[in-house]
Amino acid sequence: MADTKEKAKAKSQKAKVQAEPTFSKETYMWWYENMKLIRRFEEKTGQLYGQQKIKGFCHLYIGQEACVAGAVTALEKGDKWITAYRDHAHPLALGTSPGAVMAEMFAKATGCSKGKGGSMHMFDKEVNFVGGHGIVGGQVPLGAGLAFAEKYNKTGKLCICYMGDGAVRQGAFHEALNMAMTWKLPVIFVIENNGYAMGTSVTRTSNVNDLYKLGHAYEMPSEPVEAMSVENVHNAVAKAAERARAGEGPTLLEFKTYRYKGHSMSDPAKYRTKEELEDYKGRDSIESVKATILKNGWATEEKLDEIDDKQKQIVAEAVKFAEESPYPDPSELYTDIYVEPDYPYIMD
């Protein structure tokens, strides 16, 4: 069994190396650097959580990096982004300072949400990231609303709205898809289907296992995407974005992906086999991009190692920044709640 598995893994790796590049050297190098940063950041986050320096709920993105990296290169500056609570990768990919993301998880005042959101509620208006959201499926109608605003204001921009496979069981998902299709809103709905939601296989929770088909009920253009490939992600998002900007309305994409860790840091993921996990690791998006870079002579192993070392250093500096930052002043309890600055709180 082990010998067969190794052969299958070797075959997978060989297929990656033989793949012809469909994008420029600059794009592949950006993907490699970006996904490496996310991977190293999340690995360090897991370590810090184990040391109890990060507390509360924490959901890592390890394995799913291509779902964000490929979309960033397909979209434009000014497009809005919104997701669920597995949300560290999105602001990092969009350009938020790693220090600000790490400080947020440390609940420090220098965090991107002033230390008030933590791991599950990252926001950064400067990069048009409209947040990670803790209510399952709660961000889906918000994503449609953001797209409505873009259409109303005639900006030519769109909203990409991410959700997990478990969120499609929420009524808000179906209501949002219906409204978005009726009003032809410029929104790309993305289901990051990592197979298990919080820990139960999709095959045990629904008669419909191909989740993109749920969009067909609203006659919405919908398709599956093999999202362990960053190239596939880019192409699918670019196609959906073209439709949205042309006024043709929303698209539903099912990103077939995989998380290497449990649903959250408290999940031992005993509901899947080690063989299944190793099979997906054999299709790792970062290794695939690395193989393409090496095959085309765009960088040496040494250069890519330097990039990896650089990203580790960036993460180390982010941790130092977070540890040395102050906690919010108690007075911050009364800010960022209402628009009016002098809201009459009862404070005694």
Short mmCIF file of C-alpha atoms in Angstrom, two decimals, residues 15-329:
data_model
loop_
_atom_site.label_atom_id
_atom_site.label_comp_id
_atom_site.label_asym_id
_atom_site.label_seq_id
_atom_site.Cartn_x
_atom_site.Cartn_y
_atom_site.Cartn_z
CA ALA A 15 2.76 15.87 -13.99
CA LYS A 16 3.32 19.24 -12.35
CA VAL A 17 6.83 19.59 -13.75
CA GLN A 18 5.65 18.75 -17.25
CA ALA A 19 2.86 21.33 -17.21
CA GLU A 20 3.36 24.22 -19.62
CA PRO A 21 3.26 27.71 -18.08
CA THR A 22 0.26 29.80 -19.04
CA PHE A 23 1.27 33.01 -17.25
CA SER A 24 4.33 35.25 -17.09
CA LYS A 25 7.40 34.78 -14.92
CA GLU A 26 6.34 37.80 -12.85
CA THR A 27 2.95 36.26 -12.10
CA TYR A 28 4.41 32.91 -11.07
CA MET A 29 7.01 34.59 -8.87
CA TRP A 30 4.32 36.70 -7.21
CA TRP A 31 2.19 33.62 -6.60
CA TYR A 32 5.15 31.81 -5.05
CA GLU A 33 6.11 34.68 -2.74
CA ASN A 34 2.52 35.38 -1.74
CA MET A 35 1.53 31.79 -1.03
CA LYS A 36 4.79 31.18 0.83
CA LEU A 37 4.07 34.17 3.05
CA ILE A 38 0.58 32.87 3.82
CA ARG A 39 1.88 29.35 4.51
CA ARG A 40 4.66 30.53 6.84
CA PHE A 41 2.34 32.99 8.56
CA GLU A 42 -0.25 30.31 9.24
CA GLU A 43 2.32 27.80 10.44
CA LYS A 44 3.65 30.34 12.93
CA THR A 45 0.09 31.21 13.94
CA GLY A 46 -0.52 27.57 14.83
CA GLN A 47 2.63 27.51 16.96
CA LEU A 48 1.69 30.70 18.78
CA TYR A 49 -1.79 29.36 19.45
CA GLY A 50 -0.25 26.31 21.05
CA GLN A 51 1.78 28.66 23.27
CA GLN A 52 -1.47 30.45 24.20
CA LYS A 53 -0.22 33.75 22.83
CA ILE A 54 -3.19 33.70 20.46
CA LYS A 55 -6.49 32.82 22.09
CA GLY A 56 -10.10 32.24 21.13
CA PHE A 57 -11.06 30.53 17.90
CA CYS A 58 -8.48 30.22 15.14
CA HIS A 59 -8.90 28.74 11.67
CA LEU A 60 -5.83 28.19 9.48
CA TYR A 61 -5.66 28.45 5.68
CA ILE A 62 -2.85 25.94 5.14
CA GLY A 63 -3.54 24.07 1.88
CA GLN A 64 -6.01 26.60 0.49
CA GLU A 65 -3.56 29.36 -0.45
CA ALA A 66 -4.29 29.18 -4.20
CA CYS A 67 -7.94 30.11 -3.57
CA VAL A 68 -6.84 33.64 -2.69
CA ALA A 69 -3.60 34.10 -4.63
CA GLY A 70 -5.16 33.20 -7.97
CA ALA A 71 -8.10 35.53 -7.40
CA VAL A 72 -5.90 38.51 -6.53
CA THR A 73 -4.13 38.37 -9.89
CA ALA A 74 -7.49 38.04 -11.70
CA LEU A 75 -9.18 41.05 -10.10
CA GLU A 76 -8.60 44.81 -10.01
CA LYS A 77 -7.60 47.23 -7.31
CA GLY A 78 -10.79 48.63 -5.84
CA ASP A 79 -12.80 45.40 -6.05
CA LYS A 80 -14.28 44.45 -2.68
CA TRP A 81 -13.46 41.26 -0.79
CA ILE A 82 -15.45 39.58 1.97
CA THR A 83 -15.18 36.14 3.55
CA ALA A 84 -16.00 33.97 6.54
CA TYR A 85 -13.80 33.46 9.61
CA ARG A 86 -10.93 31.57 7.91
CA ASP A 87 -9.68 35.01 6.98
CA HIS A 88 -5.96 35.55 7.66
CA ALA A 89 -4.87 34.87 4.07
CA HIS A 90 -7.13 37.38 2.34
CA PRO A 91 -5.73 40.59 3.84
CA LEU A 92 -2.18 39.24 3.58
CA ALA A 93 -2.64 38.56 -0.13
CA LEU A 94 -4.19 41.98 -0.67
CA GLY A 95 -1.31 43.81 0.97
CA THR A 96 -2.20 44.30 4.62
CA SER A 97 0.90 44.43 6.79
CA PRO A 98 1.65 41.00 8.32
CA GLY A 99 2.37 42.86 11.55
CA ALA A 100 -1.12 44.31 11.60
CA VAL A 101 -2.67 40.89 10.97
CA MET A 102 -0.56 39.24 13.68
CA ALA A 103 -1.21 42.05 16.15
CA GLU A 104 -4.92 41.62 15.59
CA MET A 105 -4.67 38.00 16.67
CA PHE A 106 -2.74 39.12 19.74
CA ALA A 107 -5.66 41.51 20.49
CA LYS A 108 -3.31 44.48 20.29
CA ALA A 109 -4.21 48.09 19.47
CA THR A 110 -1.98 48.03 16.38
CA GLY A 111 -4.02 45.24 14.81
CA CYS A 112 -5.91 45.82 11.58
CA SER A 113 -9.17 45.85 13.57
CA LYS A 114 -7.60 47.67 16.55
CA GLY A 115 -7.42 44.40 18.48
CA LYS A 116 -11.20 44.16 18.67
CA GLY A 117 -11.80 41.44 16.11
CA GLY A 118 -9.16 38.81 16.65
CA SER A 119 -8.57 35.89 14.31
CA MET A 120 -12.13 35.70 13.01
CA HIS A 121 -12.86 39.35 12.28
CA MET A 122 -10.09 40.88 10.21
CA PHE A 123 -10.91 44.11 8.36
CA ASP A 124 -8.78 46.46 6.28
CA LYS A 125 -10.54 49.23 4.40
CA GLU A 126 -7.28 50.37 2.79
CA VAL A 127 -7.06 47.18 0.71
CA ASN A 128 -10.86 46.87 0.26
CA PHE A 129 -11.11 43.84 2.52
CA VAL A 130 -14.53 44.13 4.11
CA GLY A 131 -13.90 41.53 6.71
CA GLY A 132 -13.95 38.06 8.01
CA HIS A 133 -17.36 37.21 9.50
CA GLY A 134 -18.12 34.82 12.33
CA ILE A 135 -21.77 34.05 11.58
CA VAL A 136 -21.88 31.10 9.20
CA GLY A 137 -23.18 32.40 5.87
CA GLY A 138 -23.75 35.87 7.29
CA GLN A 139 -21.31 37.42 4.84
CA VAL A 140 -23.14 36.13 1.75
CA PRO A 141 -25.96 38.71 1.69
CA LEU A 142 -23.40 41.34 2.73
CA GLY A 143 -21.38 40.42 -0.35
CA ALA A 144 -24.46 40.90 -2.50
CA GLY A 145 -25.05 44.24 -0.79
CA LEU A 146 -21.51 45.40 -1.51
CA ALA A 147 -22.03 44.47 -5.16
CA PHE A 148 -25.32 46.38 -5.18
CA ALA A 149 -23.47 49.49 -4.00
CA GLU A 150 -20.88 49.12 -6.77
CA LYS A 151 -23.62 48.81 -9.39
CA TYR A 152 -25.66 51.68 -7.93
CA ASN A 153 -22.62 53.96 -7.88
CA LYS A 154 -21.55 52.84 -11.38
CA THR A 155 -17.95 52.19 -10.24
CA GLY A 156 -17.23 49.33 -12.62
CA LYS A 157 -16.00 47.34 -9.62
CA LEU A 158 -17.29 44.11 -8.15
CA CYS A 159 -17.35 42.08 -4.96
CA ILE A 160 -15.90 38.61 -4.49
CA CYS A 161 -17.62 36.81 -1.64
CA TYR A 162 -16.06 33.68 -0.12
CA MET A 163 -17.80 31.09 2.03
CA GLY A 164 -17.19 27.56 3.24
CA ASP A 165 -19.08 24.51 2.02
CA GLY A 166 -21.08 24.43 5.26
CA ALA A 167 -22.51 27.90 4.61
CA VAL A 168 -24.56 26.79 1.62
CA ARG A 169 -27.03 25.15 4.02
CA GLN A 170 -28.03 28.59 5.30
CA GLY A 171 -31.17 30.24 3.98
CA ALA A 172 -29.28 33.52 3.58
CA PHE A 173 -27.16 31.88 0.87
CA HIS A 174 -30.19 31.12 -1.27
CA GLU A 175 -31.82 34.48 -0.64
CA ALA A 176 -28.63 36.29 -1.64
CA LEU A 177 -28.23 34.25 -4.83
CA ASN A 178 -31.84 34.94 -5.80
CA MET A 179 -31.50 38.71 -5.26
CA ALA A 180 -28.11 38.90 -6.95
CA MET A 181 -29.36 37.12 -10.06
CA THR A 182 -32.61 39.09 -10.17
CA TRP A 183 -30.73 42.40 -10.02
CA LYS A 184 -27.73 41.19 -12.06
CA LEU A 185 -25.31 42.27 -9.35
CA PRO A 186 -21.53 42.28 -9.99
CA VAL A 187 -20.66 39.64 -7.43
CA ILE A 188 -18.61 36.46 -7.58
CA PHE A 189 -19.79 33.93 -5.01
CA VAL A 190 -17.03 31.47 -4.10
CA ILE A 191 -17.66 28.24 -2.18
CA GLU A 192 -14.34 27.05 -0.73
CA ASN A 193 -15.29 23.39 -0.60
CA ASN A 194 -12.61 21.70 1.50
CA GLY A 195 -14.84 18.69 1.89
CA TYR A 196 -15.72 18.72 5.56
CA ALA A 197 -17.26 22.03 6.70
CA MET A 198 -16.73 21.92 10.48
CA GLY A 199 -15.99 18.21 10.46
CA THR A 200 -18.72 16.36 8.59
CA SER A 201 -18.23 15.23 5.02
CA VAL A 202 -20.30 16.97 2.35
CA THR A 203 -21.49 13.55 1.22
CA ARG A 204 -23.16 13.02 4.60
CA THR A 205 -24.95 16.37 4.72
CA SER A 206 -26.50 16.74 1.29
CA ASN A 207 -27.88 14.84 -1.66
CA VAL A 208 -26.19 17.47 -3.83
CA ASN A 209 -22.44 16.91 -3.59
CA ASP A 210 -21.49 19.14 -6.53
CA LEU A 211 -22.24 22.37 -4.73
CA TYR A 212 -21.91 24.61 -7.78
CA LYS A 213 -25.17 23.06 -9.03
CA LEU A 214 -27.04 24.97 -6.32
CA GLY A 215 -26.65 28.06 -8.48
CA HIS A 216 -28.62 26.40 -11.28
CA ALA A 217 -31.83 26.87 -9.25
CA TYR A 218 -31.47 30.59 -9.95
CA GLU A 219 -30.17 30.12 -13.53
CA MET A 220 -26.87 31.57 -12.34
CA PRO A 221 -23.72 30.71 -14.30
CA SER A 222 -22.02 28.19 -12.00
CA GLU A 223 -19.03 25.92 -12.34
CA PRO A 224 -16.55 23.78 -10.39
CA VAL A 225 -12.89 24.80 -10.15
CA GLU A 226 -9.98 22.49 -9.28
CA ALA A 227 -8.64 25.03 -6.82
CA MET A 228 -5.42 23.27 -5.81
CA SER A 229 -4.24 24.91 -9.05
CA VAL A 230 -3.64 28.64 -8.79
CA GLU A 231 -3.87 28.90 -12.58
CA ASN A 232 -7.37 27.41 -12.55
CA VAL A 233 -8.45 29.83 -9.85
CA HIS A 234 -7.16 32.83 -11.79
CA ASN A 235 -8.87 31.77 -15.01
CA ALA A 236 -12.24 31.06 -13.38
CA VAL A 237 -12.27 34.33 -11.42
CA ALA A 238 -11.15 36.35 -14.45
CA LYS A 239 -14.00 34.89 -16.51
CA ALA A 240 -16.54 35.64 -13.78
CA ALA A 241 -15.17 39.17 -13.36
CA GLU A 242 -15.56 39.85 -17.07
CA ARG A 243 -19.23 38.87 -16.85
CA ALA A 244 -19.78 41.03 -13.81
CA ARG A 245 -18.16 44.14 -15.28
CA ALA A 246 -20.15 43.69 -18.49
CA GLY A 247 -23.38 43.94 -16.49
CA GLU A 248 -24.24 40.27 -16.93
CA GLY A 249 -24.55 39.58 -13.22
CA PRO A 250 -23.18 37.09 -10.69
CA THR A 251 -21.32 33.82 -10.97
CA LEU A 252 -21.09 30.94 -8.48
CA LEU A 253 -17.75 29.14 -8.34
CA GLU A 254 -17.13 25.99 -6.33
CA PHE A 255 -13.43 25.92 -5.42
CA LYS A 256 -12.58 22.28 -4.78
CA THR A 257 -9.78 22.66 -2.25
CA TYR A 258 -8.47 21.07 0.93
CA ARG A 259 -7.30 22.21 4.35
CA TYR A 260 -4.33 20.34 5.76
CA LYS A 261 -5.29 21.20 9.33
CA GLY A 262 -8.55 20.74 11.20
CA HIS A 263 -11.49 23.10 10.92
CA SER A 264 -10.05 25.10 13.80
CA MET A 265 -7.11 24.71 16.16
CA SER A 266 -9.31 22.64 18.48
CA ASP A 267 -10.14 20.09 15.76
CA PRO A 268 -7.93 16.95 15.56
CA ALA A 269 -9.52 16.06 12.17
CA LYS A 270 -9.95 12.37 12.98
CA TYR A 271 -12.79 12.11 10.47
CA ARG A 272 -10.39 11.71 7.53
CA THR A 273 -7.58 9.30 6.71
CA LYS A 274 -3.86 10.04 6.66
CA GLU A 275 -3.78 8.66 3.12
CA GLU A 276 -6.34 11.21 1.96
CA LEU A 277 -4.38 14.05 3.55
CA GLU A 278 -1.11 12.93 1.96
CA ASP A 279 -2.79 12.63 -1.42
CA TYR A 280 -3.82 16.28 -1.31
CA LYS A 281 -0.40 17.35 -0.06
CA GLY A 282 0.98 15.67 -3.16
CA ARG A 283 -1.02 18.24 -5.17
CA ASP A 284 0.17 21.21 -3.13
CA SER A 285 -0.32 24.49 -5.03
CA ILE A 286 2.93 26.04 -3.78
CA GLU A 287 4.98 23.04 -4.88
CA SER A 288 3.26 23.12 -8.26
CA VAL A 289 4.17 26.77 -8.81
CA LYS A 290 7.72 26.06 -7.62
CA ALA A 291 8.03 23.22 -10.14
CA THR A 292 6.89 25.49 -12.96
CA ILE A 293 9.38 28.20 -11.97
CA LEU A 294 12.27 25.74 -11.85
CA LYS A 295 11.33 24.02 -15.11
CA ASN A 296 11.34 27.33 -16.96
CA GLY A 297 14.58 28.54 -15.40
CA TRP A 298 12.95 31.60 -13.88
CA ALA A 299 14.72 31.05 -10.56
CA THR A 300 17.08 28.55 -8.96
CA GLU A 301 16.43 26.39 -5.93
CA GLU A 302 18.75 28.72 -4.01
CA LYS A 303 16.74 31.79 -5.04
CA LEU A 304 13.47 30.18 -4.01
CA ASP A 305 15.03 29.18 -0.69
CA GLU A 306 16.03 32.82 -0.22
CA ILE A 307 12.42 33.85 -0.82
CA ASP A 308 11.25 31.31 1.74
CA ASP A 309 13.80 32.59 4.27
CA LYS A 310 12.66 36.16 3.58
CA GLN A 311 9.03 35.24 4.27
CA LYS A 312 10.01 33.51 7.51
CA GLN A 313 11.82 36.68 8.54
CA ILE A 314 8.79 38.82 7.69
CA VAL A 315 6.64 36.58 9.88
CA ALA A 316 9.20 36.72 12.70
CA GLU A 317 9.14 40.52 12.53
CA ALA A 318 5.32 40.45 12.57
CA VAL A 319 5.39 38.39 15.77
CA LYS A 320 7.89 40.79 17.37
CA PHE A 321 5.70 43.74 16.38
CA ALA A 322 2.63 42.07 17.86
CA GLU A 323 4.34 41.11 21.10
CA GLU A 324 5.71 44.63 21.63
CA SER A 325 2.46 46.42 20.76
CA PRO A 326 0.14 47.74 23.50
CA TYR A 327 -3.31 46.45 24.29
CA PRO A 328 -6.20 48.81 23.48
CA ASP A 329 -7.08 51.41 26.08
#
